[in-house]
């Protein structure tokens, strides 16, 4: 177990856009928080995406969704992921994998991060089967057409999503 090595605190980071956090993300957060002493859940900008929610809104939703998970710290950053990891003494990057389609993108990011910070490892966790199809993009598209995403996002996220699309329409 990562936790037991060298008697040092084992810290991991779970980065993402979290636009918004889904139950699939939350499942990875719960499982990773059981493996590591401290888990940093950090909202980063993804240059390829234009977010629906501001970084502050995404952090707020994550904080609420992660209530009661004592070793989970939620924040946001606008810099490089590996710089954040180095600054906070984080040894492991956690990424969730749903299907083979995620792999190419995630594999390239893991190799780039390894090139930038060889001392930091990326660890992939398989999604739980009930969330295989789930993504923030699908959730947003569904809600934008009036569909129901109950059970797919944490309860605190539902009204925020509805409100966003009410104001957008
Ligand atoms: O949830 P996403 O959009 O797939 O997450 C991608 C994210 C935010 C983890 C990635 O874009 C990222 O790490 N951004 C921070 C900037 C950075 O370090 N870029 C180099 C990645 S190789």
JSON list of N, CA, C and O and ligand atoms in Angstrom, two decimals, residues 14-19 25 42-49 58 77-84 93-95 98 105-106 108-114 116 136, ligand 1:
[
{"chain": "A", "resi": 14, "resn": "UNK", "atom": "N", "xyz": [-6.05, 14.27, -7.38]},
{"chain": "A", "resi": 14, "resn": "UNK", "atom": "CA", "xyz": [-7.02, 13.88, -8.39]},
{"chain": "A", "resi": 14, "resn": "UNK", "atom": "C", "xyz": [-7.42, 15.17, -9.11]},
{"chain": "A", "resi": 14, "resn": "UNK", "atom": "O", "xyz": [-8.22, 15.95, -8.60]},
{"chain": "A", "resi": 15, "resn": "UNK", "atom": "N", "xyz": [-6.80, 15.42, -10.29]},
{"chain": "A", "resi": 15, "resn": "UNK", "atom": "CA", "xyz": [-7.08, 16.67, -11.00]},
{"chain": "A", "resi": 15, "resn": "UNK", "atom": "C", "xyz": [-8.18, 16.50, -12.03]},
{"chain": "A", "resi": 15, "resn": "UNK", "atom": "O", "xyz": [-8.44, 15.38, -12.49]},
{"chain": "A", "resi": 16, "resn": "UNK", "atom": "N", "xyz": [-8.80, 17.59, -12.40]},
{"chain": "A", "resi": 16, "resn": "UNK", "atom": "CA", "xyz": [-9.81, 17.49, -13.46]},
{"chain": "A", "resi": 16, "resn": "UNK", "atom": "C", "xyz": [-10.49, 18.81, -13.68]},
{"chain": "A", "resi": 16, "resn": "UNK", "atom": "O", "xyz": [-10.24, 19.79, -12.97]},
{"chain": "A", "resi": 17, "resn": "UNK", "atom": "N", "xyz": [-11.37, 18.83, -14.70]},
{"chain": "A", "resi": 17, "resn": "UNK", "atom": "CA", "xyz": [-12.16, 20.04, -14.95]},
{"chain": "A", "resi": 17, "resn": "UNK", "atom": "C", "xyz": [-13.35, 20.08, -13.99]},
{"chain": "A", "resi": 17, "resn": "UNK", "atom": "O", "xyz": [-13.78, 21.16, -13.59]},
{"chain": "A", "resi": 18, "resn": "UNK", "atom": "N", "xyz": [-13.92, 18.91, -13.68]},
{"chain": "A", "resi": 18, "resn": "UNK", "atom": "CA", "xyz": [-15.05, 18.81, -12.75]},
{"chain": "A", "resi": 18, "resn": "UNK", "atom": "C", "xyz": [-16.14, 19.82, -13.09]},
{"chain": "A", "resi": 18, "resn": "UNK", "atom": "O", "xyz": [-16.57, 20.60, -12.24]},
{"chain": "A", "resi": 19, "resn": "UNK", "atom": "N", "xyz": [-16.58, 19.79, -14.34]},
{"chain": "A", "resi": 19, "resn": "UNK", "atom": "CA", "xyz": [-17.52, 20.82, -14.83]},
{"chain": "A", "resi": 19, "resn": "UNK", "atom": "C", "xyz": [-18.86, 20.21, -15.22]},
{"chain": "A", "resi": 19, "resn": "UNK", "atom": "O", "xyz": [-19.19, 20.20, -16.42]},
{"chain": "A", "resi": 25, "resn": "UNK", "atom": "N", "xyz": [-16.89, 10.79, -10.66]},
{"chain": "A", "resi": 25, "resn": "UNK", "atom": "CA", "xyz": [-15.74, 11.43, -10.00]},
{"chain": "A", "resi": 25, "resn": "UNK", "atom": "C", "xyz": [-15.74, 11.09, -8.50]},
{"chain": "A", "resi": 25, "resn": "UNK", "atom": "O", "xyz": [-14.71, 10.78, -7.92]},
{"chain": "A", "resi": 42, "resn": "UNK", "atom": "N", "xyz": [-8.32, 18.74, -7.18]},
{"chain": "A", "resi": 42, "resn": "UNK", "atom": "CA", "xyz": [-8.00, 20.10, -7.66]},
{"chain": "A", "resi": 42, "resn": "UNK", "atom": "C", "xyz": [-8.62, 20.38, -9.03]},
{"chain": "A", "resi": 42, "resn": "UNK", "atom": "O", "xyz": [-8.43, 19.62, -9.97]},
{"chain": "A", "resi": 43, "resn": "UNK", "atom": "N", "xyz": [-9.35, 21.49, -9.08]},
{"chain": "A", "resi": 43, "resn": "UNK", "atom": "CA", "xyz": [-9.95, 21.95, -10.34]},
{"chain": "A", "resi": 43, "resn": "UNK", "atom": "C", "xyz": [-8.87, 22.69, -11.13]},
{"chain": "A", "resi": 43, "resn": "UNK", "atom": "O", "xyz": [-8.30, 23.67, -10.64]},
{"chain": "A", "resi": 44, "resn": "UNK", "atom": "N", "xyz": [-8.60, 22.18, -12.33]},
{"chain": "A", "resi": 44, "resn": "UNK", "atom": "CA", "xyz": [-7.64, 22.84, -13.24]},
{"chain": "A", "resi": 44, "resn": "UNK", "atom": "C", "xyz": [-8.38, 23.28, -14.49]},
{"chain": "A", "resi": 44, "resn": "UNK", "atom": "O", "xyz": [-9.42, 22.71, -14.84]},
{"chain": "A", "resi": 45, "resn": "UNK", "atom": "N", "xyz": [-7.80, 24.24, -15.18]},
{"chain": "A", "resi": 45, "resn": "UNK", "atom": "CA", "xyz": [-8.35, 24.59, -16.48]},
{"chain": "A", "resi": 45, "resn": "UNK", "atom": "C", "xyz": [-7.84, 23.58, -17.49]},
{"chain": "A", "resi": 45, "resn": "UNK", "atom": "O", "xyz": [-6.68, 23.17, -17.44]},
{"chain": "A", "resi": 46, "resn": "UNK", "atom": "N", "xyz": [-8.71, 23.18, -18.41]},
{"chain": "A", "resi": 46, "resn": "UNK", "atom": "CA", "xyz": [-8.32, 22.32, -19.53]},
{"chain": "A", "resi": 46, "resn": "UNK", "atom": "C", "xyz": [-8.40, 23.23, -20.76]},
{"chain": "A", "resi": 46, "resn": "UNK", "atom": "O", "xyz": [-9.49, 23.70, -21.11]},
{"chain": "A", "resi": 47, "resn": "UNK", "atom": "N", "xyz": [-7.26, 23.50, -21.39]},
{"chain": "A", "resi": 47, "resn": "UNK", "atom": "CA", "xyz": [-7.24, 24.49, -22.49]},
{"chain": "A", "resi": 47, "resn": "UNK", "atom": "C", "xyz": [-8.17, 24.09, -23.64]},
{"chain": "A", "resi": 47, "resn": "UNK", "atom": "O", "xyz": [-8.60, 24.95, -24.40]},
{"chain": "A", "resi": 48, "resn": "UNK", "atom": "N", "xyz": [-8.51, 22.82, -23.73]},
{"chain": "A", "resi": 48, "resn": "UNK", "atom": "CA", "xyz": [-9.37, 22.36, -24.83]},
{"chain": "A", "resi": 48, "resn": "UNK", "atom": "C", "xyz": [-10.86, 22.49, -24.53]},
{"chain": "A", "resi": 48, "resn": "UNK", "atom": "O", "xyz": [-11.69, 22.13, -25.37]},
{"chain": "A", "resi": 49, "resn": "UNK", "atom": "N", "xyz": [-11.25, 22.98, -23.35]},
{"chain": "A", "resi": 49, "resn": "UNK", "atom": "CA", "xyz": [-12.67, 23.02, -22.99]},
{"chain": "A", "resi": 49, "resn": "UNK", "atom": "C", "xyz": [-13.07, 24.42, -22.53]},
{"chain": "A", "resi": 49, "resn": "UNK", "atom": "O", "xyz": [-12.27, 25.10, -21.89]},
{"chain": "A", "resi": 58, "resn": "UNK", "atom": "N", "xyz": [-17.21, 25.39, -9.32]},
{"chain": "A", "resi": 58, "resn": "UNK", "atom": "CA", "xyz": [-16.84, 23.96, -9.36]},
{"chain": "A", "resi": 58, "resn": "UNK", "atom": "C", "xyz": [-16.23, 23.52, -8.03]},
{"chain": "A", "resi": 58, "resn": "UNK", "atom": "O", "xyz": [-16.51, 22.43, -7.53]},
{"chain": "A", "resi": 77, "resn": "UNK", "atom": "N", "xyz": [-6.47, 25.48, -9.23]},
{"chain": "A", "resi": 77, "resn": "UNK", "atom": "CA", "xyz": [-5.17, 26.03, -9.62]},
{"chain": "A", "resi": 77, "resn": "UNK", "atom": "C", "xyz": [-5.21, 26.32, -11.11]},
{"chain": "A", "resi": 77, "resn": "UNK", "atom": "O", "xyz": [-5.92, 25.65, -11.87]},
{"chain": "A", "resi": 78, "resn": "UNK", "atom": "N", "xyz": [-4.42, 27.34, -11.50]},
{"chain": "A", "resi": 78, "resn": "UNK", "atom": "CA", "xyz": [-4.44, 27.67, -12.93]},
{"chain": "A", "resi": 78, "resn": "UNK", "atom": "C", "xyz": [-3.11, 27.30, -13.59]},
{"chain": "A", "resi": 78, "resn": "UNK", "atom": "O", "xyz": [-2.92, 27.56, -14.77]},
{"chain": "A", "resi": 79, "resn": "UNK", "atom": "N", "xyz": [-2.22, 26.70, -12.84]},
{"chain": "A", "resi": 79, "resn": "UNK", "atom": "CA", "xyz": [-0.89, 26.39, -13.40]},
{"chain": "A", "resi": 79, "resn": "UNK", "atom": "C", "xyz": [-0.77, 24.96, -13.88]},
{"chain": "A", "resi": 79, "resn": "UNK", "atom": "O", "xyz": [-1.76, 24.29, -14.18]},
{"chain": "A", "resi": 80, "resn": "UNK", "atom": "N", "xyz": [0.48, 24.52, -13.97]},
{"chain": "A", "resi": 80, "resn": "UNK", "atom": "CA", "xyz": [0.76, 23.14, -14.37]},
{"chain": "A", "resi": 80, "resn": "UNK", "atom": "C", "xyz": [0.44, 22.20, -13.21]},
{"chain": "A", "resi": 80, "resn": "UNK", "atom": "O", "xyz": [0.78, 22.49, -12.05]},
{"chain": "A", "resi": 81, "resn": "UNK", "atom": "N", "xyz": [-0.12, 21.06, -13.55]},
{"chain": "A", "resi": 81, "resn": "UNK", "atom": "CA", "xyz": [-0.44, 20.04, -12.55]},
{"chain": "A", "resi": 81, "resn": "UNK", "atom": "C", "xyz": [0.80, 19.61, -11.77]},
{"chain": "A", "resi": 81, "resn": "UNK", "atom": "O", "xyz": [0.78, 19.51, -10.54]},
{"chain": "A", "resi": 82, "resn": "UNK", "atom": "N", "xyz": [1.91, 19.37, -12.47]},
{"chain": "A", "resi": 82, "resn": "UNK", "atom": "CA", "xyz": [3.10, 18.87, -11.77]},
{"chain": "A", "resi": 82, "resn": "UNK", "atom": "C", "xyz": [3.70, 19.93, -10.85]},
{"chain": "A", "resi": 82, "resn": "UNK", "atom": "O", "xyz": [4.32, 19.59, -9.84]},
{"chain": "A", "resi": 83, "resn": "UNK", "atom": "N", "xyz": [3.51, 21.22, -11.19]},
{"chain": "A", "resi": 83, "resn": "UNK", "atom": "CA", "xyz": [4.01, 22.28, -10.28]},
{"chain": "A", "resi": 83, "resn": "UNK", "atom": "C", "xyz": [3.24, 22.24, -8.97]},
{"chain": "A", "resi": 83, "resn": "UNK", "atom": "O", "xyz": [3.80, 22.39, -7.89]},
{"chain": "A", "resi": 84, "resn": "UNK", "atom": "N", "xyz": [1.91, 22.04, -9.09]},
{"chain": "A", "resi": 84, "resn": "UNK", "atom": "CA", "xyz": [1.07, 21.93, -7.90]},
{"chain": "A", "resi": 84, "resn": "UNK", "atom": "C", "xyz": [1.53, 20.73, -7.07]},
{"chain": "A", "resi": 84, "resn": "UNK", "atom": "O", "xyz": [1.66, 20.81, -5.85]},
{"chain": "A", "resi": 93, "resn": "UNK", "atom": "N", "xyz": [-0.42, 11.02, -9.06]},
{"chain": "A", "resi": 93, "resn": "UNK", "atom": "CA", "xyz": [-1.56, 11.63, -9.75]},
{"chain": "A", "resi": 93, "resn": "UNK", "atom": "C", "xyz": [-2.57, 10.51, -10.00]},
{"chain": "A", "resi": 93, "resn": "UNK", "atom": "O", "xyz": [-2.23, 9.46, -10.57]},
{"chain": "A", "resi": 94, "resn": "UNK", "atom": "N", "xyz": [-3.80, 10.73, -9.56]},
{"chain": "A", "resi": 94, "resn": "UNK", "atom": "CA", "xyz": [-4.86, 9.73, -9.79]},
{"chain": "A", "resi": 94, "resn": "UNK", "atom": "C", "xyz": [-5.68, 10.14, -11.01]},
{"chain": "A", "resi": 94, "resn": "UNK", "atom": "O", "xyz": [-6.09, 11.30, -11.12]},
{"chain": "A", "resi": 95, "resn": "UNK", "atom": "N", "xyz": [-5.90, 9.20, -11.90]},
{"chain": "A", "resi": 95, "resn": "UNK", "atom": "CA", "xyz": [-6.79, 9.44, -13.04]},
{"chain": "A", "resi": 95, "resn": "UNK", "atom": "C", "xyz": [-7.79, 8.30, -13.12]},
{"chain": "A", "resi": 95, "resn": "UNK", "atom": "O", "xyz": [-7.44, 7.14, -12.88]},
{"chain": "A", "resi": 98, "resn": "UNK", "atom": "N", "xyz": [-12.43, 5.13, -17.91]},
{"chain": "A", "resi": 98, "resn": "UNK", "atom": "CA", "xyz": [-13.73, 4.50, -18.16]},
{"chain": "A", "resi": 98, "resn": "UNK", "atom": "C", "xyz": [-13.58, 3.42, -19.23]},
{"chain": "A", "resi": 98, "resn": "UNK", "atom": "O", "xyz": [-13.82, 2.26, -18.99]},
{"chain": "A", "resi": 105, "resn": "UNK", "atom": "N", "xyz": [-5.67, 9.60, -24.69]},
{"chain": "A", "resi": 105, "resn": "UNK", "atom": "CA", "xyz": [-5.55, 10.95, -24.11]},
{"chain": "A", "resi": 105, "resn": "UNK", "atom": "C", "xyz": [-4.84, 10.90, -22.75]},
{"chain": "A", "resi": 105, "resn": "UNK", "atom": "O", "xyz": [-3.90, 11.64, -22.48]},
{"chain": "A", "resi": 106, "resn": "UNK", "atom": "N", "xyz": [-5.27, 9.98, -21.91]},
{"chain": "A", "resi": 106, "resn": "UNK", "atom": "CA", "xyz": [-4.71, 9.88, -20.56]},
{"chain": "A", "resi": 106, "resn": "UNK", "atom": "C", "xyz": [-3.25, 9.41, -20.59]},
{"chain": "A", "resi": 106, "resn": "UNK", "atom": "O", "xyz": [-2.42, 9.88, -19.80]},
{"chain": "A", "resi": 108, "resn": "UNK", "atom": "N", "xyz": [-1.04, 9.90, -22.97]},
{"chain": "A", "resi": 108, "resn": "UNK", "atom": "CA", "xyz": [-0.17, 11.00, -23.41]},
{"chain": "A", "resi": 108, "resn": "UNK", "atom": "C", "xyz": [0.05, 12.00, -22.28]},
{"chain": "A", "resi": 108, "resn": "UNK", "atom": "O", "xyz": [1.16, 12.49, -22.08]},
{"chain": "A", "resi": 109, "resn": "UNK", "atom": "N", "xyz": [-1.03, 12.31, -21.55]},
{"chain": "A", "resi": 109, "resn": "UNK", "atom": "CA", "xyz": [-0.88, 13.26, -20.43]},
{"chain": "A", "resi": 109, "resn": "UNK", "atom": "C", "xyz": [0.04, 12.69, -19.36]},
{"chain": "A", "resi": 109, "resn": "UNK", "atom": "O", "xyz": [0.88, 13.40, -18.80]},
{"chain": "A", "resi": 110, "resn": "UNK", "atom": "N", "xyz": [-0.11, 11.39, -19.08]},
{"chain": "A", "resi": 110, "resn": "UNK", "atom": "CA", "xyz": [0.72, 10.75, -18.05]},
{"chain": "A", "resi": 110, "resn": "UNK", "atom": "C", "xyz": [2.19, 10.80, -18.46]},
{"chain": "A", "resi": 110, "resn": "UNK", "atom": "O", "xyz": [3.07, 11.08, -17.62]},
{"chain": "A", "resi": 111, "resn": "UNK", "atom": "N", "xyz": [2.46, 10.58, -19.75]},
{"chain": "A", "resi": 111, "resn": "UNK", "atom": "CA", "xyz": [3.86, 10.60, -20.21]},
{"chain": "A", "resi": 111, "resn": "UNK", "atom": "C", "xyz": [4.43, 12.00, -20.18]},
{"chain": "A", "resi": 111, "resn": "UNK", "atom": "O", "xyz": [5.60, 12.20, -19.81]},
{"chain": "A", "resi": 112, "resn": "UNK", "atom": "N", "xyz": [3.62, 12.99, -20.53]},
{"chain": "A", "resi": 112, "resn": "UNK", "atom": "CA", "xyz": [4.09, 14.38, -20.48]},
{"chain": "A", "resi": 112, "resn": "UNK", "atom": "C", "xyz": [4.37, 14.78, -19.02]},
{"chain": "A", "resi": 112, "resn": "UNK", "atom": "O", "xyz": [5.41, 15.37, -18.71]},
{"chain": "A", "resi": 113, "resn": "UNK", "atom": "N", "xyz": [3.46, 14.40, -18.12]},
{"chain": "A", "resi": 113, "resn": "UNK", "atom": "CA", "xyz": [3.68, 14.72, -16.71]},
{"chain": "A", "resi": 113, "resn": "UNK", "atom": "C", "xyz": [4.93, 14.01, -16.17]},
{"chain": "A", "resi": 113, "resn": "UNK", "atom": "O", "xyz": [5.67, 14.57, -15.36]},
{"chain": "A", "resi": 114, "resn": "UNK", "atom": "N", "xyz": [5.17, 12.80, -16.64]},
{"chain": "A", "resi": 114, "resn": "UNK", "atom": "CA", "xyz": [6.36, 12.04, -16.20]},
{"chain": "A", "resi": 114, "resn": "UNK", "atom": "C", "xyz": [7.63, 12.72, -16.71]},
{"chain": "A", "resi": 114, "resn": "UNK", "atom": "O", "xyz": [8.65, 12.78, -16.01]},
{"chain": "A", "resi": 116, "resn": "UNK", "atom": "N", "xyz": [7.92, 15.92, -17.30]},
{"chain": "A", "resi": 116, "resn": "UNK", "atom": "CA", "xyz": [8.08, 17.17, -16.55]},
{"chain": "A", "resi": 116, "resn": "UNK", "atom": "C", "xyz": [8.50, 16.93, -15.10]},
{"chain": "A", "resi": 116, "resn": "UNK", "atom": "O", "xyz": [9.24, 17.72, -14.53]},
{"chain": "A", "resi": 136, "resn": "UNK", "atom": "N", "xyz": [-19.10, 14.50, -17.51]},
{"chain": "A", "resi": 136, "resn": "UNK", "atom": "CA", "xyz": [-19.68, 15.83, -17.25]},
{"chain": "A", "resi": 136, "resn": "UNK", "atom": "C", "xyz": [-20.34, 16.36, -18.52]},
{"chain": "A", "resi": 136, "resn": "UNK", "atom": "O", "xyz": [-21.39, 16.99, -18.47]},
{"chain": "B", "resi": 1, "resn": "LIG", "atom": "O1", "xyz": [-11.26, 16.47, -16.51]},
{"chain": "B", "resi": 1, "resn": "LIG", "atom": "P1", "xyz": [-10.29, 16.74, -17.62]},
{"chain": "B", "resi": 1, "resn": "LIG", "atom": "O2", "xyz": [-10.72, 17.94, -18.44]},
{"chain": "B", "resi": 1, "resn": "LIG", "atom": "O3", "xyz": [-10.01, 15.54, -18.48]},
{"chain": "B", "resi": 1, "resn": "LIG", "atom": "O4", "xyz": [-8.90, 17.10, -16.90]},
{"chain": "B", "resi": 1, "resn": "LIG", "atom": "C1", "xyz": [-7.77, 17.48, -17.66]},
{"chain": "B", "resi": 1, "resn": "LIG", "atom": "C2", "xyz": [-6.77, 18.19, -16.73]},
{"chain": "B", "resi": 1, "resn": "LIG", "atom": "C3", "xyz": [-7.43, 19.42, -16.12]},
{"chain": "B", "resi": 1, "resn": "LIG", "atom": "C4", "xyz": [-6.33, 17.25, -15.64]},
{"chain": "B", "resi": 1, "resn": "LIG", "atom": "C5", "xyz": [-5.54, 18.61, -17.61]},
{"chain": "B", "resi": 1, "resn": "LIG", "atom": "O5", "xyz": [-5.95, 19.46, -18.64]},
{"chain": "B", "resi": 1, "resn": "LIG", "atom": "C6", "xyz": [-4.45, 19.27, -16.77]},
{"chain": "B", "resi": 1, "resn": "LIG", "atom": "O6", "xyz": [-3.66, 18.59, -16.14]},
{"chain": "B", "resi": 1, "resn": "LIG", "atom": "N1", "xyz": [-4.43, 20.63, -16.75]},
{"chain": "B", "resi": 1, "resn": "LIG", "atom": "C7", "xyz": [-3.48, 21.39, -15.97]},
{"chain": "B", "resi": 1, "resn": "LIG", "atom": "C8", "xyz": [-2.39, 22.01, -16.86]},
{"chain": "B", "resi": 1, "resn": "LIG", "atom": "C9", "xyz": [-1.32, 21.00, -17.16]},
{"chain": "B", "resi": 1, "resn": "LIG", "atom": "O7", "xyz": [-0.59, 20.55, -16.31]},
{"chain": "B", "resi": 1, "resn": "LIG", "atom": "N2", "xyz": [-1.25, 20.61, -18.45]},
{"chain": "B", "resi": 1, "resn": "LIG", "atom": "C10", "xyz": [-0.32, 19.61, -18.93]},
{"chain": "B", "resi": 1, "resn": "LIG", "atom": "C11", "xyz": [-0.96, 18.23, -18.87]},
{"chain": "B", "resi": 1, "resn": "LIG", "atom": "S1", "xyz": [0.06, 17.03, -19.63]}
]
